Amino acid sequence: MRIAVHQMNSGIETEHNCIAMLGGIAEAKAGGASIYLAPEMSVLIDRDRARSAQSIVAEESSAAVKMLCQAAKDKQIWVHCGSLPLESADGRRANRSLLIDDNGHIVARYDKMHLFDVDLSTGESWRESSAYKGGDGPVLADTPLGKMGLTICYDMRFPDLYSRLAQAGATVFAVPAAFTVPTGKAHWHVLLRARAIESAAFVIAPAQCGKHEDGRETYGRSLVVDPWGTVLLDMGESEGVGFADLDLSRVAEVRAQIPVHLNRRDIPPLPSPACAPDIVRAMQ
């Protein structure tokens, strides 16, 4: 099954970013892909919250959403939008993935659960939760690739989410991202390969790349990883559309060799600290 991954350098103009995505969708279809996948914040990257507010609307009012649905229908290809900043019902923002089928219908929505609130040694500080509302739970969707677990960027640091999705039947994970450069250099490859290996599932991680109009810089290197942890695609640092051919039978092959989902046991909760000395004495 052929997939297309769009590595982007999105900016502060929604229309410009959408035009780039429409070109990517057309290229994906021409290249024989059954599904096109974009990175996190594909239609808008702008850390200026006052300026970006003019472009962030509710999903039902979004011209970008309508455009992507129409493109999926016109090209008869599935579209994973990566994620878009949208206005949620309570007035806060949602970092939302939309999965659109080849008839142009939205078949799944996922709001990023784990929000990027960090202070890096480089001086970079991010507080995604100051404007965005976290999602309420995991989402699993049927796709041409099988059952896809929807996740976004920082989620990859929380393996329990992927374990829960895999136990529910996920054989592929989408991980659209806009990873910082210092964390990307240290953790990007190892975390994504770990999520693939421990779940024996494909990982597809379209990424933002390069220096953006709002001043940030992202790591790039969009990855596709197979269930054994083998990197099938690494797109380096430049914008563009890359292709990978997934042998979907690899999931069953790997899980037959190392049946982690059959071997998994429920881990009971640890005792409270007050009980710990009694347990130590009992073990002596």
Coordinates of C-alpha atoms in Angstrom, one line a residue:
M1 CA 0.0 0.0 0.0
R2 CA 1.6 3.3 -1.1
I3 CA 1.4 6.4 1.1
A4 CA 2.4 10.0 0.5
V5 CA 4.0 12.1 3.3
H6 CA 4.2 15.9 2.9
Q7 CA 7.1 17.6 4.6
M8 CA 6.1 21.3 4.9
N9 CA 7.4 24.7 5.9
S10 CA 4.1 26.2 6.8
G11 CA 3.8 29.9 7.4
I12 CA 1.5 32.6 8.7
E13 CA -0.8 32.7 5.6
T14 CA -3.4 30.0 5.7
E15 CA -4.2 30.4 2.0
H16 CA -0.6 29.9 1.0
N17 CA -0.3 26.8 3.1
C18 CA -3.5 25.4 1.7
I19 CA -2.3 25.9 -1.9
A20 CA 0.9 23.9 -1.0
M21 CA -1.3 21.1 0.5
L22 CA -3.5 21.0 -2.6
G23 CA -0.3 20.6 -4.7
G24 CA 0.8 17.9 -2.4
I25 CA -2.5 16.0 -2.6
A26 CA -2.3 16.2 -6.4
E27 CA 1.3 14.9 -6.3
A28 CA 0.3 12.1 -4.0
K29 CA -2.5 11.0 -6.3
A30 CA -0.3 11.1 -9.3
G31 CA 2.3 9.0 -7.5
G32 CA -0.2 6.2 -6.8
A33 CA -0.7 6.8 -3.1
S34 CA -3.9 5.7 -1.4
I35 CA -3.5 8.3 1.4
Y36 CA -1.8 11.7 1.8
L37 CA -0.6 12.7 5.2
A38 CA 0.5 16.3 6.3
P39 CA 2.3 17.6 9.4
E40 CA 1.1 19.2 12.5
M41 CA -0.2 22.8 12.1
S42 CA -0.2 22.3 8.3
V43 CA -2.5 25.2 7.5
L44 CA -1.0 27.7 9.9
I45 CA 2.1 28.1 12.0
D46 CA 2.1 31.4 13.9
R47 CA 3.3 31.9 17.4
D48 CA 1.8 35.4 17.5
R49 CA -1.5 34.6 19.1
A50 CA -3.1 37.9 18.4
R51 CA -2.3 37.8 14.7
S52 CA -3.2 34.1 14.4
A53 CA -6.6 34.6 16.1
Q54 CA -7.8 36.2 12.8
S55 CA -7.3 32.9 11.0
I56 CA -8.5 30.4 13.7
V57 CA -12.2 29.6 13.4
A58 CA -14.6 26.8 14.3
E59 CA -14.3 23.6 12.2
E60 CA -17.6 24.2 10.5
S61 CA -16.6 27.7 9.4
S62 CA -13.1 26.8 8.2
A63 CA -12.4 27.4 4.6
A64 CA -9.3 25.2 4.9
V65 CA -11.3 22.3 6.1
K66 CA -13.8 22.7 3.2
M67 CA -10.9 22.9 0.7
L68 CA -9.2 19.8 2.0
C69 CA -12.5 17.8 1.9
Q70 CA -13.1 18.9 -1.6
A71 CA -9.6 18.0 -2.7
A72 CA -10.0 14.5 -1.2
K73 CA -13.2 14.1 -3.1
D74 CA -11.9 15.5 -6.4
K75 CA -8.7 13.4 -6.3
Q76 CA -10.4 10.3 -4.8
I77 CA -7.7 10.0 -2.2
W78 CA -7.7 9.8 1.6
V79 CA -6.3 12.9 3.3
H80 CA -4.9 13.1 6.8
C81 CA -4.6 16.9 7.4
G82 CA -1.9 16.5 10.0
S83 CA -3.4 19.0 12.4
L84 CA -5.1 22.4 12.3
P85 CA -5.6 25.0 14.9
L86 CA -9.4 25.4 15.3
E87 CA -11.7 27.1 17.7
S88 CA -13.3 24.8 20.2
A89 CA -16.8 25.1 21.7
D90 CA -15.6 26.8 24.8
G91 CA -13.7 29.5 22.9
R92 CA -10.2 28.0 23.4
R93 CA -8.2 26.5 20.6
A94 CA -7.9 22.8 19.6
N95 CA -4.9 21.3 17.9
R96 CA -7.0 18.9 15.8
S97 CA -6.3 16.1 13.4
L98 CA -9.0 15.4 10.7
L99 CA -9.1 12.2 8.7
I100 CA -11.0 12.6 5.4
D101 CA -12.0 9.7 3.2
D102 CA -11.8 9.6 -0.6
N103 CA -15.4 10.8 -0.8
G104 CA -14.5 14.0 1.0
H105 CA -16.2 13.0 4.3
I106 CA -14.5 13.6 7.7
V107 CA -14.4 10.1 9.3
A108 CA -12.4 10.9 12.4
R109 CA -11.3 13.8 14.6
Y110 CA -8.6 13.8 17.3
D111 CA -7.7 16.7 19.5
K112 CA -4.1 16.5 20.8
M113 CA -4.2 15.2 24.3
H114 CA -0.7 16.0 25.6
L115 CA 0.1 19.7 25.3
F116 CA 3.7 20.9 24.8
D117 CA 4.6 22.8 28.0
V118 CA 8.4 22.7 28.3
D119 CA 11.4 24.8 29.1
L120 CA 14.5 23.7 27.1
S121 CA 18.1 24.3 28.1
T122 CA 18.5 26.3 24.8
G123 CA 16.2 29.0 26.2
E124 CA 13.1 27.9 24.2
S125 CA 10.0 27.9 26.3
W126 CA 6.6 26.7 25.1
R127 CA 3.2 26.8 26.8
E128 CA 0.7 25.2 24.4
S129 CA -1.8 24.8 27.2
S130 CA -2.1 28.6 27.6
A131 CA -4.1 28.8 24.5
Y132 CA -5.1 25.2 23.6
K133 CA -7.5 22.8 25.2
G134 CA -6.3 19.2 25.4
G135 CA -8.3 16.3 23.9
D136 CA -10.3 14.0 26.1
G137 CA -9.2 10.6 24.8
P138 CA -7.6 8.4 22.1
V139 CA -9.1 7.9 18.7
L140 CA -8.9 4.9 16.4
A141 CA -10.1 5.0 12.8
D142 CA -10.6 2.5 9.9
T143 CA -8.5 3.4 6.9
P144 CA -7.1 1.7 3.8
L145 CA -4.0 0.9 5.8
G146 CA -6.0 -0.8 8.6
K147 CA -6.9 0.6 12.0
M148 CA -5.0 3.9 12.5
G149 CA -4.3 5.4 15.9
L150 CA -4.4 9.2 15.7
T151 CA -1.8 11.1 17.7
I152 CA 0.1 14.4 17.4
C153 CA 3.7 15.3 18.0
Y154 CA 4.3 15.5 21.8
D155 CA 2.0 12.6 22.3
M156 CA 4.9 10.3 21.1
R157 CA 6.5 10.8 24.6
F158 CA 3.6 9.0 26.2
P159 CA 3.8 5.3 25.4
D160 CA 0.7 4.4 27.3
L161 CA -1.4 6.1 24.7
Y162 CA 0.1 4.0 21.9
S163 CA -0.2 0.8 24.0
R164 CA -3.9 1.6 24.6
L165 CA -4.5 2.1 20.8
A166 CA -2.5 -1.0 19.9
Q167 CA -4.6 -3.1 22.3
A168 CA -7.7 -1.7 20.7
G169 CA -6.5 -2.9 17.3
A170 CA -4.2 -0.2 15.8
T171 CA -1.8 -1.4 13.2
V172 CA -0.6 2.0 12.1
F173 CA 0.0 5.3 13.9
A174 CA -0.1 8.8 12.4
V175 CA 2.2 11.2 14.3
P176 CA 2.1 14.6 12.5
A177 CA 4.7 16.9 14.1
A178 CA 6.3 20.3 14.3
F179 CA 9.4 19.2 16.4
T180 CA 11.9 21.6 17.7
V181 CA 15.5 21.3 16.5
P182 CA 17.2 20.5 19.8
T183 CA 14.6 17.9 20.9
G184 CA 14.6 16.5 17.3
K185 CA 18.3 15.9 17.3
A186 CA 18.1 14.1 20.6
H187 CA 14.9 12.2 20.5
W188 CA 13.0 12.2 17.1
H189 CA 14.3 8.9 15.6
V190 CA 14.6 7.0 18.8
L191 CA 11.1 7.8 20.1
L192 CA 9.3 7.0 16.8
R193 CA 11.2 3.8 16.3
A194 CA 10.4 2.8 19.9
R195 CA 6.7 3.4 19.4
A196 CA 6.8 1.2 16.3
I197 CA 8.8 -1.6 17.9
E198 CA 6.9 -1.8 21.2
S199 CA 3.5 -1.9 19.4
A200 CA 4.6 -3.9 16.4
A201 CA 2.9 -1.3 14.2
F202 CA 3.7 1.1 11.4
V203 CA 4.5 4.7 12.4
I204 CA 4.0 7.6 9.9
A205 CA 5.3 10.9 11.1
P206 CA 5.0 13.8 8.6
A207 CA 7.0 16.8 9.9
Q208 CA 7.4 20.6 9.6
C209 CA 10.9 21.7 8.5
G210 CA 13.2 24.7 8.4
K211 CA 12.9 28.3 9.5
H212 CA 9.3 29.6 9.6
E213 CA 7.9 33.1 9.1
D214 CA 7.0 33.4 12.8
G215 CA 10.6 32.9 13.9
R216 CA 10.6 29.2 15.0
E217 CA 12.7 26.5 13.5
T218 CA 11.5 22.8 13.1
Y219 CA 13.5 19.7 12.7
G220 CA 12.0 18.0 9.6
R221 CA 13.1 14.4 8.8
S222 CA 9.6 13.0 8.3
L223 CA 9.8 9.3 9.0
V224 CA 7.9 6.1 8.1
V225 CA 8.9 3.2 10.3
D226 CA 7.8 -0.4 10.0
P227 CA 6.7 -2.7 12.8
W228 CA 10.3 -4.1 13.2
G229 CA 11.6 -0.6 13.7
T230 CA 13.1 -0.3 10.2
V231 CA 13.1 3.2 8.8
L232 CA 11.3 3.0 5.4
L233 CA 11.5 6.8 4.7
D234 CA 13.5 9.7 6.1
M235 CA 12.9 12.9 4.2
G236 CA 15.8 14.9 5.5
E237 CA 15.5 18.7 5.9
S238 CA 13.8 19.9 2.7
E239 CA 10.1 20.5 1.8
G240 CA 8.4 18.0 -0.5
V241 CA 6.3 14.9 -0.9
G242 CA 7.8 11.5 -0.2
F243 CA 6.4 8.1 -0.8
A244 CA 6.7 4.8 1.0
D245 CA 5.2 1.4 0.2
L246 CA 3.9 -0.4 3.2
D247 CA 3.7 -4.2 3.3
L248 CA 0.7 -4.5 5.6
S249 CA 1.4 -8.2 6.2
R250 CA 4.5 -7.2 8.2
V251 CA 2.3 -6.4 11.2
A252 CA 1.1 -10.0 11.6
E253 CA 4.6 -11.3 10.8
V254 CA 6.3 -9.3 13.5
R255 CA 3.6 -9.9 16.1
A256 CA 3.9 -13.7 15.4
Q257 CA 7.6 -13.5 16.2
I258 CA 7.3 -11.3 19.3
P259 CA 3.7 -11.5 20.5
V260 CA 3.9 -8.5 22.9
H261 CA 0.2 -8.0 22.9
L262 CA -0.5 -11.6 23.9
N263 CA 2.3 -11.6 26.5
R264 CA 1.2 -8.3 28.0
R265 CA 0.0 -8.4 31.7
D266 CA -2.0 -5.8 33.6
I267 CA 0.4 -4.1 36.1
P268 CA -1.2 -3.6 39.5
P269 CA -0.8 -0.2 41.1
L270 CA 2.3 0.3 43.3
P271 CA 1.7 0.5 47.0
S272 CA 1.6 3.9 48.7
P273 CA 4.9 5.1 50.2
A274 CA 3.6 4.5 53.7
C275 CA 3.3 0.8 52.9
A276 CA 6.6 0.4 51.3
P277 CA 8.7 -0.4 54.4
D278 CA 6.4 -3.3 55.3
I279 CA 6.8 -4.8 51.8
V280 CA 10.6 -4.5 52.1
R281 CA 10.6 -6.3 55.4
A282 CA 8.4 -9.0 54.0
M283 CA 10.8 -9.6 51.2
Q284 CA 13.8 -10.0 53.5

